[in-house]
Coordinates of C-alpha atoms (C1' of nucleotides) in Angstrom, one line a residue:
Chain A
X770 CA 72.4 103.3 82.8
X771 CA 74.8 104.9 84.4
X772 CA 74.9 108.6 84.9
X773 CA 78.1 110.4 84.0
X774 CA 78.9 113.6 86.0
X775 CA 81.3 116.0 84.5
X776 CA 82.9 113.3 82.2
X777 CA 82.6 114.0 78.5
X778 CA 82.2 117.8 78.2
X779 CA 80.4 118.0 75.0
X780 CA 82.0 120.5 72.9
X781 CA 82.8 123.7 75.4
X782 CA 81.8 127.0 74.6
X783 CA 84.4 129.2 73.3
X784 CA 87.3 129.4 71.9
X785 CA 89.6 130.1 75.5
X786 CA 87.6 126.8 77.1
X787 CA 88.6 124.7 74.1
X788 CA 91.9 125.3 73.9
X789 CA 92.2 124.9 77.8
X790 CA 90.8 121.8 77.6
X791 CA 93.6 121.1 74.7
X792 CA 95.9 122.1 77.0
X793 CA 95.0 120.1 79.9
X794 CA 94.6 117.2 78.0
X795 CA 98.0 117.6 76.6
X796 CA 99.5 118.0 79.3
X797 CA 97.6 114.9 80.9
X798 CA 98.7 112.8 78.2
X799 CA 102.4 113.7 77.5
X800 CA 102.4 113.4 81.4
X801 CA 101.0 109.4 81.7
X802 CA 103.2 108.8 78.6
X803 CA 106.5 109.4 80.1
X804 CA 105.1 108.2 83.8
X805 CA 104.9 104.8 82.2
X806 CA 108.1 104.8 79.9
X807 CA 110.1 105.6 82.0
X808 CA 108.7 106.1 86.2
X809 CA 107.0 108.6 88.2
X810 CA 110.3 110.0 90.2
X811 CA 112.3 109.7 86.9
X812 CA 110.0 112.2 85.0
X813 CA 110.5 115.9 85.9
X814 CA 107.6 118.4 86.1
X815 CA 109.8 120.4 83.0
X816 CA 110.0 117.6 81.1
X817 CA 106.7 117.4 80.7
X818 CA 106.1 120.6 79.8
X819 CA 108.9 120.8 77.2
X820 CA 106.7 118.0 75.2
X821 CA 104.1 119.6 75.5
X822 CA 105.5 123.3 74.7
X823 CA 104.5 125.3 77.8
X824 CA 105.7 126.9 80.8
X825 CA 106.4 125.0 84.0
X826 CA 104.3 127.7 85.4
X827 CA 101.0 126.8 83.2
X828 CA 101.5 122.9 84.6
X829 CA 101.2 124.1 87.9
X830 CA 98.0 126.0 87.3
X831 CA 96.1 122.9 86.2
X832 CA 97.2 120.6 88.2
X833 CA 97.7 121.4 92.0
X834 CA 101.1 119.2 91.8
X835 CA 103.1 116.4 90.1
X836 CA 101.0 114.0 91.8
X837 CA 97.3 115.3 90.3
X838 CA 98.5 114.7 87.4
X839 CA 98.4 110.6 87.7
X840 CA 95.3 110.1 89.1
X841 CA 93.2 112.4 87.2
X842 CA 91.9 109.3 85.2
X843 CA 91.2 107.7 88.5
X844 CA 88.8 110.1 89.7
X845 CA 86.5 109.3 86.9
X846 CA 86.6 106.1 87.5
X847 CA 86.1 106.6 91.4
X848 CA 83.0 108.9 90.0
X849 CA 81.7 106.5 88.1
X850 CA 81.3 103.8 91.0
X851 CA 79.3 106.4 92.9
X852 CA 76.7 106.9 90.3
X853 CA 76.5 103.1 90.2
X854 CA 76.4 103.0 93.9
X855 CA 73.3 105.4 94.0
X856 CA 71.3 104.0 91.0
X857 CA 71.2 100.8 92.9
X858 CA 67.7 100.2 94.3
X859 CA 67.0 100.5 98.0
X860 CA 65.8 97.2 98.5
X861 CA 69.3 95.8 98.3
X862 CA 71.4 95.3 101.3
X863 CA 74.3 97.1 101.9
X864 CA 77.4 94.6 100.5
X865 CA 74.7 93.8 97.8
X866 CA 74.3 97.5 96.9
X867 CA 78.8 98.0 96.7
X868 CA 79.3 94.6 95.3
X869 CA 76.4 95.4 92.5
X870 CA 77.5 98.8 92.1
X871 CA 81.4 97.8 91.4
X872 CA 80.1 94.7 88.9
X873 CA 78.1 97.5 87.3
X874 CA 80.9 100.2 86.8
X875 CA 83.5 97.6 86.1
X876 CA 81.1 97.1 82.3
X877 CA 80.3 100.9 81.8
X878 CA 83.6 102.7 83.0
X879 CA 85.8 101.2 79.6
X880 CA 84.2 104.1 77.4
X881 CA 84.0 107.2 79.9
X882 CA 88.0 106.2 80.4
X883 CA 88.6 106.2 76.2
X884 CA 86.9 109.4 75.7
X885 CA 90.1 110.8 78.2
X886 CA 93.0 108.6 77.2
X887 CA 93.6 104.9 75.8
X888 CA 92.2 102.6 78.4
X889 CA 95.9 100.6 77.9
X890 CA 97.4 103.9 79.5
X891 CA 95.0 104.3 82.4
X892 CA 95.5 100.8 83.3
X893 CA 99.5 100.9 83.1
X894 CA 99.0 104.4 85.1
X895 CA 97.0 102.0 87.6
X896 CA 100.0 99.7 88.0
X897 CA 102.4 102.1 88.3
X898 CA 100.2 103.7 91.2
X899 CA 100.0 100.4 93.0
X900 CA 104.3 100.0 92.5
X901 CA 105.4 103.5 93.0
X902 CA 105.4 104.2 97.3
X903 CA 104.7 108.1 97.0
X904 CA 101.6 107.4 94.5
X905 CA 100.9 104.8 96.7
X906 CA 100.7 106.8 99.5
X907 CA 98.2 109.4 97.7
X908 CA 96.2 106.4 96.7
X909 CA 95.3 105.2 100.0
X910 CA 94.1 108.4 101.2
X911 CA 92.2 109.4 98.1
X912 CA 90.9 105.3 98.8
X913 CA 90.1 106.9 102.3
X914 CA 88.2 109.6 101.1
X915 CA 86.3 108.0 99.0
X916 CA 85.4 105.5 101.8
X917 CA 84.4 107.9 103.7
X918 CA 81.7 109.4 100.7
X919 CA 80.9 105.6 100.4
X920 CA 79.7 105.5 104.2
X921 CA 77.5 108.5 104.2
X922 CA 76.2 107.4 101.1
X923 CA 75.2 103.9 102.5
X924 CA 73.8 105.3 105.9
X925 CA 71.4 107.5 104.1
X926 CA 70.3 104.5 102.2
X927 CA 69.6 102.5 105.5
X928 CA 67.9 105.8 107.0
X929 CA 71.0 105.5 110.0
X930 CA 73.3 108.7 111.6
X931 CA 77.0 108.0 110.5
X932 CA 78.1 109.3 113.5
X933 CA 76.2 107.2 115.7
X934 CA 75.6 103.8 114.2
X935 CA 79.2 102.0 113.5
X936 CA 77.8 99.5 111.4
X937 CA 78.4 101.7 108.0
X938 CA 81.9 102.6 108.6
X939 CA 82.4 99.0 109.1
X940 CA 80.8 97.6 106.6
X941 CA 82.6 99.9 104.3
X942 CA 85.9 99.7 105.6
X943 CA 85.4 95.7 105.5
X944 CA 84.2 96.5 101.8
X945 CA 86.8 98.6 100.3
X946 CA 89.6 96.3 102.5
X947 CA 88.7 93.1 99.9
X948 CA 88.5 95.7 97.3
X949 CA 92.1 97.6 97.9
X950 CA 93.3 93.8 98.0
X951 CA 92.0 92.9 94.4
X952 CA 92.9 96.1 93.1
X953 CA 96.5 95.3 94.0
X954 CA 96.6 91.5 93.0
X955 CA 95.2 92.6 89.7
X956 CA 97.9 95.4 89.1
X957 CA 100.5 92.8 89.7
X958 CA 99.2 89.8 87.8
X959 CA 99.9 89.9 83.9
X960 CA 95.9 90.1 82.7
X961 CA 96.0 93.1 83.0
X962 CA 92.1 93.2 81.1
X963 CA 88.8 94.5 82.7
X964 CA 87.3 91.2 82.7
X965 CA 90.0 89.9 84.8
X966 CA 89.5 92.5 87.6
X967 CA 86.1 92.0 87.4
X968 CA 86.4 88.5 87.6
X969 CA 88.9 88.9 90.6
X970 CA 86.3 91.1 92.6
X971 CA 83.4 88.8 92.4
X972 CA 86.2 85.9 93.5
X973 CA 87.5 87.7 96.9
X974 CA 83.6 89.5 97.7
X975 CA 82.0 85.9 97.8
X976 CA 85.1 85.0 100.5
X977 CA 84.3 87.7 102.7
X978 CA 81.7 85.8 104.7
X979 CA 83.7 83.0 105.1
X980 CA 86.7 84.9 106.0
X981 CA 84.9 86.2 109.1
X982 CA 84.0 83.5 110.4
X983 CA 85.4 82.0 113.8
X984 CA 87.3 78.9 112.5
X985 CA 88.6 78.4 108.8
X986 CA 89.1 74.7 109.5
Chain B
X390 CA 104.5 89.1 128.4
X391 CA 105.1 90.9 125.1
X392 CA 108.7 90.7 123.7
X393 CA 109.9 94.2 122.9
X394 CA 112.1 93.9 119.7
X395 CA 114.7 96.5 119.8
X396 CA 113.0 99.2 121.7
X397 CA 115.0 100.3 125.3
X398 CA 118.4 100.0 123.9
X399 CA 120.1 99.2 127.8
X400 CA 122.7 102.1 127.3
X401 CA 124.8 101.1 124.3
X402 CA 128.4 100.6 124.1
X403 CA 131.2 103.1 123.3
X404 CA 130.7 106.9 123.6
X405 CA 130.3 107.4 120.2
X406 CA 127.5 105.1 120.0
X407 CA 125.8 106.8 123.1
X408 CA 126.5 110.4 121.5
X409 CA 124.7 109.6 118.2
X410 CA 121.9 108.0 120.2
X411 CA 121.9 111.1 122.3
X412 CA 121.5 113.4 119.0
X413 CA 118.7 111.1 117.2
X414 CA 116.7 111.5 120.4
X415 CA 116.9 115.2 120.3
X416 CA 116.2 115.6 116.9
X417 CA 113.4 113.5 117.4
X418 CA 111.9 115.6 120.4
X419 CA 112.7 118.3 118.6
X420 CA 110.9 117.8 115.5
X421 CA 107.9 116.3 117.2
X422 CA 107.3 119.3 119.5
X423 CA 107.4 122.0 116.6
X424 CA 105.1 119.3 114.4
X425 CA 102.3 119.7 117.3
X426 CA 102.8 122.8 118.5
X427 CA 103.0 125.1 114.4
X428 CA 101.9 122.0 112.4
X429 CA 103.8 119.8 110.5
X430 CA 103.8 121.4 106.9
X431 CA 104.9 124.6 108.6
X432 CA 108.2 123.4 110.5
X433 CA 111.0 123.6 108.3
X434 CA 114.0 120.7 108.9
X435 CA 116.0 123.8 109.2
X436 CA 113.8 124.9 112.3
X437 CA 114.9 121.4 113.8
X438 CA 118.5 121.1 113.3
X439 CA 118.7 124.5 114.5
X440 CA 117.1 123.3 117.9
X441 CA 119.0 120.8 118.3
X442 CA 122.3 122.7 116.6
X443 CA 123.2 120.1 114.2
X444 CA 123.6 121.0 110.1
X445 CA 120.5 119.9 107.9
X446 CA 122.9 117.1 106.7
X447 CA 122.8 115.4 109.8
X448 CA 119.0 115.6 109.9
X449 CA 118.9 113.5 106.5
X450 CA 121.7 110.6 107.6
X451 CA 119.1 109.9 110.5
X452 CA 115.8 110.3 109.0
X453 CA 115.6 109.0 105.3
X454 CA 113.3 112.4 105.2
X455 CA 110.9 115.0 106.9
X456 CA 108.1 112.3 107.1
X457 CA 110.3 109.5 108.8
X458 CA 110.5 111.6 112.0
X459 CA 107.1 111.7 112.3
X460 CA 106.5 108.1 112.6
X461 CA 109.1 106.7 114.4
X462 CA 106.7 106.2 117.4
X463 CA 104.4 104.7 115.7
X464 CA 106.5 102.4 114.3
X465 CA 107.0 100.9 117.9
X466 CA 103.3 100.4 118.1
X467 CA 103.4 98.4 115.3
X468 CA 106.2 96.2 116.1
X469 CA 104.3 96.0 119.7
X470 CA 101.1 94.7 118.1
X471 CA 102.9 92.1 116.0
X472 CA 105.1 90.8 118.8
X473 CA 101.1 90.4 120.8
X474 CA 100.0 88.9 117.7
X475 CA 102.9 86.1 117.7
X476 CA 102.3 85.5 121.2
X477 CA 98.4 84.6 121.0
X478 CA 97.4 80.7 121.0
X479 CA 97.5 78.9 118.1
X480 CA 94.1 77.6 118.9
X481 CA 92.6 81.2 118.6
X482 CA 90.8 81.6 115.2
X483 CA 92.2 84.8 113.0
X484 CA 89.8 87.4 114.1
X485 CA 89.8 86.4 117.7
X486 CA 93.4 86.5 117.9
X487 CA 93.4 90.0 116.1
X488 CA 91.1 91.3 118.4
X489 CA 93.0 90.0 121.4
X490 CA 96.7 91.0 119.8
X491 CA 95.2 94.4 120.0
X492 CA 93.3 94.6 123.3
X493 CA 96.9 93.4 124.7
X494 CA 99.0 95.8 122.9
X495 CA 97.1 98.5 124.3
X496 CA 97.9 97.4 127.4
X497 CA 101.4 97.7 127.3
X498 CA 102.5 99.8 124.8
X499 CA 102.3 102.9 126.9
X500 CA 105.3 102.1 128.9
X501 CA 107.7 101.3 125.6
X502 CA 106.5 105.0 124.2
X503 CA 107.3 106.6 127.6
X504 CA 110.7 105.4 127.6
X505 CA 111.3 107.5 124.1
X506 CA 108.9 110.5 124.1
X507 CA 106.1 111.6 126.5
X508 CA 102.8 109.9 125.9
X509 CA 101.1 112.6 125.7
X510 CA 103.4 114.1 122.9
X511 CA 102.7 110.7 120.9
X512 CA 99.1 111.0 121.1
X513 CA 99.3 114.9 120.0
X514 CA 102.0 113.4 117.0
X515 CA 99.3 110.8 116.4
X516 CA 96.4 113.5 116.0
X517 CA 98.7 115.0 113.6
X518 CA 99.4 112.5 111.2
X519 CA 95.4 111.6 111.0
X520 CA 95.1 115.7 110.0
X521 CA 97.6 116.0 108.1
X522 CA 96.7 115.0 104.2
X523 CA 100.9 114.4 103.8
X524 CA 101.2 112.5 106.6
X525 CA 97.6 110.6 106.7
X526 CA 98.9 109.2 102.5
X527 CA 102.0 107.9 104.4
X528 CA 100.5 106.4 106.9
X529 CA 97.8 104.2 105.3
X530 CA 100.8 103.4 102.7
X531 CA 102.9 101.9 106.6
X532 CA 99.1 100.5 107.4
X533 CA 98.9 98.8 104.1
X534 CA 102.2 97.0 104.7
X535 CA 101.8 96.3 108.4
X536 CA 98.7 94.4 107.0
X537 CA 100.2 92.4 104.3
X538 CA 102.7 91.3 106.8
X539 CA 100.0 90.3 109.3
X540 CA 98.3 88.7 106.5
X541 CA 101.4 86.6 106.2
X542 CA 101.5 86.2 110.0
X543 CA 97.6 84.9 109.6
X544 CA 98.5 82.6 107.2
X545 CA 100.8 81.1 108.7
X546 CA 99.0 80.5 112.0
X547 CA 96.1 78.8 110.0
X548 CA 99.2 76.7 108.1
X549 CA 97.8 78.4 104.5
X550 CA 99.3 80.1 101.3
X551 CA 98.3 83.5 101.4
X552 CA 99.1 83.7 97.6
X553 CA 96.7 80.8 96.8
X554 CA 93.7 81.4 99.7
X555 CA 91.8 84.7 99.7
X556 CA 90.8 83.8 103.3
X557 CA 93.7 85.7 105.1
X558 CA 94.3 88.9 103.1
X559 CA 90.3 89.2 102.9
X560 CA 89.9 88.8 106.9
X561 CA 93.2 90.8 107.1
X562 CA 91.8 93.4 105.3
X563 CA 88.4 93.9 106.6
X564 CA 89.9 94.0 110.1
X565 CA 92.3 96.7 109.8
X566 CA 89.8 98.6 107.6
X567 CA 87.9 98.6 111.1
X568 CA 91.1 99.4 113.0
X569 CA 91.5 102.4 110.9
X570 CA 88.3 103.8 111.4
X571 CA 88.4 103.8 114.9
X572 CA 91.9 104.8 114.8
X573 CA 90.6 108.1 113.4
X574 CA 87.7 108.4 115.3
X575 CA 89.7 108.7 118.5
X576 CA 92.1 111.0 116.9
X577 CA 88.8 113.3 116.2
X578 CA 87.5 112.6 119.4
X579 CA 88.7 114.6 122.7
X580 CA 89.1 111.5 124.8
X581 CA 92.9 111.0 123.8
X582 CA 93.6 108.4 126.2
X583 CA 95.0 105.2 125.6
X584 CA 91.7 103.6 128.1
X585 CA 89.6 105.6 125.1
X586 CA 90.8 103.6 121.7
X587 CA 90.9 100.8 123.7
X588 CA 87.0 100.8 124.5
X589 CA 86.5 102.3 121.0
X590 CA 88.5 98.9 119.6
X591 CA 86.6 96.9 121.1
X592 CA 83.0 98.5 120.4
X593 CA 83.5 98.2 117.1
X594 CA 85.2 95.2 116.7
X595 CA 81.9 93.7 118.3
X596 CA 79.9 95.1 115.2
X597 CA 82.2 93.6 112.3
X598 CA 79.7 90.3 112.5
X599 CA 76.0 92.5 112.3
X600 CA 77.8 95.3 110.0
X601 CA 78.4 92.3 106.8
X602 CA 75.0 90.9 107.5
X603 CA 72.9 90.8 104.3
X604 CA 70.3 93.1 106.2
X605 CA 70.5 95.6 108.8
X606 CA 66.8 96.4 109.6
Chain C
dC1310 C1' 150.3 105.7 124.4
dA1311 C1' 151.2 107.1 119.6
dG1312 C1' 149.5 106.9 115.4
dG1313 C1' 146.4 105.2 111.9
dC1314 C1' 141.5 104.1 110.9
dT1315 C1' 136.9 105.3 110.3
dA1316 C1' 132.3 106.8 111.9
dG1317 C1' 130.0 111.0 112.3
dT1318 C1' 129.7 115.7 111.1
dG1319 C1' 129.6 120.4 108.7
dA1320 C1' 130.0 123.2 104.7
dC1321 C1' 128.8 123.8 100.1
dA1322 C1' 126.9 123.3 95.7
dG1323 C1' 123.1 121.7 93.1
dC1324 C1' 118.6 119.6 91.6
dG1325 C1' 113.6 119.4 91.5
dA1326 C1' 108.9 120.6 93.2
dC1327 C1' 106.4 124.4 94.1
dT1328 C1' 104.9 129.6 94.8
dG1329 C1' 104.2 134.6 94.4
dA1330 C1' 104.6 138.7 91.6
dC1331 C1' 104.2 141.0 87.5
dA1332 C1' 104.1 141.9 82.7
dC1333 C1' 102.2 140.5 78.3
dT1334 C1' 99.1 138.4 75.0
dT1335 C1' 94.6 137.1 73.3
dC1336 C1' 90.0 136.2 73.5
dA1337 C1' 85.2 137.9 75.0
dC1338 C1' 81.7 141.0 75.3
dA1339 C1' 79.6 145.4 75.5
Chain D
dT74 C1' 86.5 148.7 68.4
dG75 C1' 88.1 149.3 72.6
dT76 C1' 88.3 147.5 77.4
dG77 C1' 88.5 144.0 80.9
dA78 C1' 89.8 139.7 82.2
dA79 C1' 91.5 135.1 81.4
dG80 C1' 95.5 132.5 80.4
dT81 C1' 100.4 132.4 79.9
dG82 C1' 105.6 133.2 80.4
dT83 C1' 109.4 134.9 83.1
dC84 C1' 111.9 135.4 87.1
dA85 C1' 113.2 135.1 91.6
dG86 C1' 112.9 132.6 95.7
dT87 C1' 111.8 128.7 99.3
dC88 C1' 112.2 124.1 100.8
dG89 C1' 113.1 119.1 100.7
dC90 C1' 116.7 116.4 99.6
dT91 C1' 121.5 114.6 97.7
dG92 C1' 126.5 114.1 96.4
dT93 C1' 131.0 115.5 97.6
dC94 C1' 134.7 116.5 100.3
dA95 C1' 137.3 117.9 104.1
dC96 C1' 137.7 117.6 109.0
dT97 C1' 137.2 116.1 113.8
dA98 C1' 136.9 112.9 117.4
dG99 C1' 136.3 108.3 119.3
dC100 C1' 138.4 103.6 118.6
dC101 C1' 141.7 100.1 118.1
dT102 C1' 146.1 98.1 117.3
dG103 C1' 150.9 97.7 117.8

DNA sequence: CAGGCTAGTGACAGCGACTGACACTTCACA
DNA sequence: TGTGAAGTGTCAGTCGCTGTCACTAGCCTG
C-alpha cells in the first residue's frame, strides 16, 4: 500500500556496506538506549561510543552531530507520511488528502519502525523529544521543513503556484498546527500506544472546523 | 493603549544598577551588529566581549548563552502582542481578537524596539534568525511556547479548560501556523518594513476561512 | 565618614561537542 | 596478487559553556 523509500535495505552488497550498516545501527541503538535511561544532555557523545567500541571520530562520520542521532527513526516516519500523502487520490480535497494520509501511515509505519529499532524505543525517543528543549528545538524546524515539502506537495495536487496562491501554506500550517498539538498531548499522556495517537488525531482534525469559526458559544 | 511590561526601564536607581544596564546594552548591540554583519555561526562570544571589553564570563552571567542574545528583541514583540491580546474586547471571538492583537501590535511595537536597538538592526536580527537553521529550531521552540500561553490566554477569554476543549489549542495552533508563514515570507521578501508584514498579516489571515474549505476549485 | 557587606567582574581551569589532518588497516576489484 | 580507496583511530585544536575563587567598587549602616 504504502511505498517504502530507502527503508529496509535488503541485504547490501558487500562486505564494507554490511558491516557499515552494523555500525550505524549500533551506534543508533546503544545511542537511543542511554538517551532514554538516562537524558539527552546527560549522555556524552564518548559514552556512546565506548558501548559501542569505536572512536568518537567514527560517530561523527555517521551522524552529522549528537542531535542526528535521535531523530534518525523520525525521519522514516516523516517519510512514510509522504508516500501516504502522494498515494492518496486526487479527487480528495486537501485536509481530506493530510488527514487520510496521517490515518493511513499511523497503521503501516509500526513495521518499517521494527525493522530499525523496537517500536517501545522510538516511541520513548518521541517523548523525550517532545521534553528535552534543545531536541525540541530541532523538532520544530525539521516539523518546518517538512511543512514546507507538505505545501508543494499539496499545490501540485490542486494544479496552484506555491508562491502565489496562500491558500496551501495555510492550509498546511493550520494542518500540521492540530497535528504538532496531538503529537505533544500524546507524548505526555501515559497511552503511550499507536492506537491512542491515532485515535487523538482523528479527535483534534474533526475540531478544526469548529475551532475557526467566529463564535464558540 | 498597550501596556508595556517592563520594557523602558525610566533610568534605574543606584550607579551600579545603571552601569550593569549600561554593559548589557552594549553587549547586546555588540553581538547583534557582528550576528548581521559576519553571520551568526561565525561571531565568536569572544569577538563580543572583546568589543565591548568585558571577559567571556561576563558574557554568560547576562545571556544564559550565545542564542539568548539573539532574541532578546524579539522577546519584547512577544510580550507586546500579548499585552494587545489582553487588551481586546471580551465580546471579540478568538480569531477576530488574534487578528486584531496583531494588527495592533504592529502598530506600536516600533517605538518599544527603538528605544533598545535601531529598528532597522531588529529587522536585519530578525532576517537572521529565519536563515539561520540554529537560530530558526530556537525560535519555533519560543513560538511554540508563546502559543501554548496564548492558548491559555484564549481559553480563558472564552471561560474554557484548555486541558479538556480542543477548541483553543486547535484555533491557537492553526493561527500561529499562519503567523509563521508570513513571518518568513517577509523575512524572504525585500520589503523589510514593519507597513510590509503588516499587509502581509492581514492578506493571509483573510485566507485562513477558503484555505480549510473541503474544496478549493 | 569609616568600615563591613555584597554585587559584579576577571582570571583560570576544565568539560563536552565538534573538526581537520594524517597515518593505518582492510576490503574491493582489476 | 597487488593497488586504490573506503573506513577507522589518533591527536591536536577551537568554541560554547561552567565552577571556583579572588578582587574591586558601589552601598549601607553605625
Amino acid at each position: 500500500m504504502i511505498t517504502t523509500q530507502q527503508s529496509a535495505p535488503p541485504a547490501p552488497a558487500g562486505l564494507r556496506a554490511r558491516k557499515k550498516q552494523r555500525t550505524r545501527d549500533a551506534l543508533l541503538r546503544a545511542a537511543l538506549l542511554l538517551f532514554v535511561s538516562q537524558g539527552y544532555e546527560e549522555t556524552t557523545v564518548d559514552e556512546i561510543t565506548e558501548a559501542v567500541d569505536v572512536s568518537q571520530r567514527t560517530f561523527f562520520r555517521y551522524f552529522v552531530n549528537k542531535e542526528e542521532v535521535a531523530f534518525a527513526v523520525q525521519t522514516l516516519v516523516e517519510e512514510h507520511f509522504v508516500a501516504a500523502l502522494r498515494a492518496r487520490p486526487a479527487a480528495e480535497g486537501p485536509l481530506l488528502a493530510m488527514r487520510n494520509a496521517v490515518l493511513d501511515s499511523w497503521d503501516t509505519v509500526g513495521e518499517a519502525i521494527a525493522e530499525v529499532v523496537p517500536v517501545d524505543l522510538y516511541m520513548r525517543t518521541y517523548q523525550l523529544i517532545e521534553s528535552t528543549p534543545a531536541l525540541l528545538a530541532v523538532h520544530l524546524r525539521r516539523s518546518a521543513e517538512l511543512e514546507e515539502q507538505v505545501a508543494r506537495l499539496i499545490a501540485e495536487r490542486e494544479g496552484l503556484d506555491v508562491e502565489a496562491d496562500p491558500r496551501p501554506r495555510v492550509a498546511v500550517a493550520a494542518f500540521c498546527g492540530v497535528m504538532r498539538v496531538t503529537g505533544r498531548l500524546w507524548g505526555r499522556g501515559e497511552d503511550t500506544s499507536i492506537e491512542a495517537i491515532r485515535r487523538l488525531t482523528e479527535r483534534y482534525l474533526d475540531h478544526i472546523g469548529g475551532a475557526l469559526a467566529a463564535d464558540w458559544r
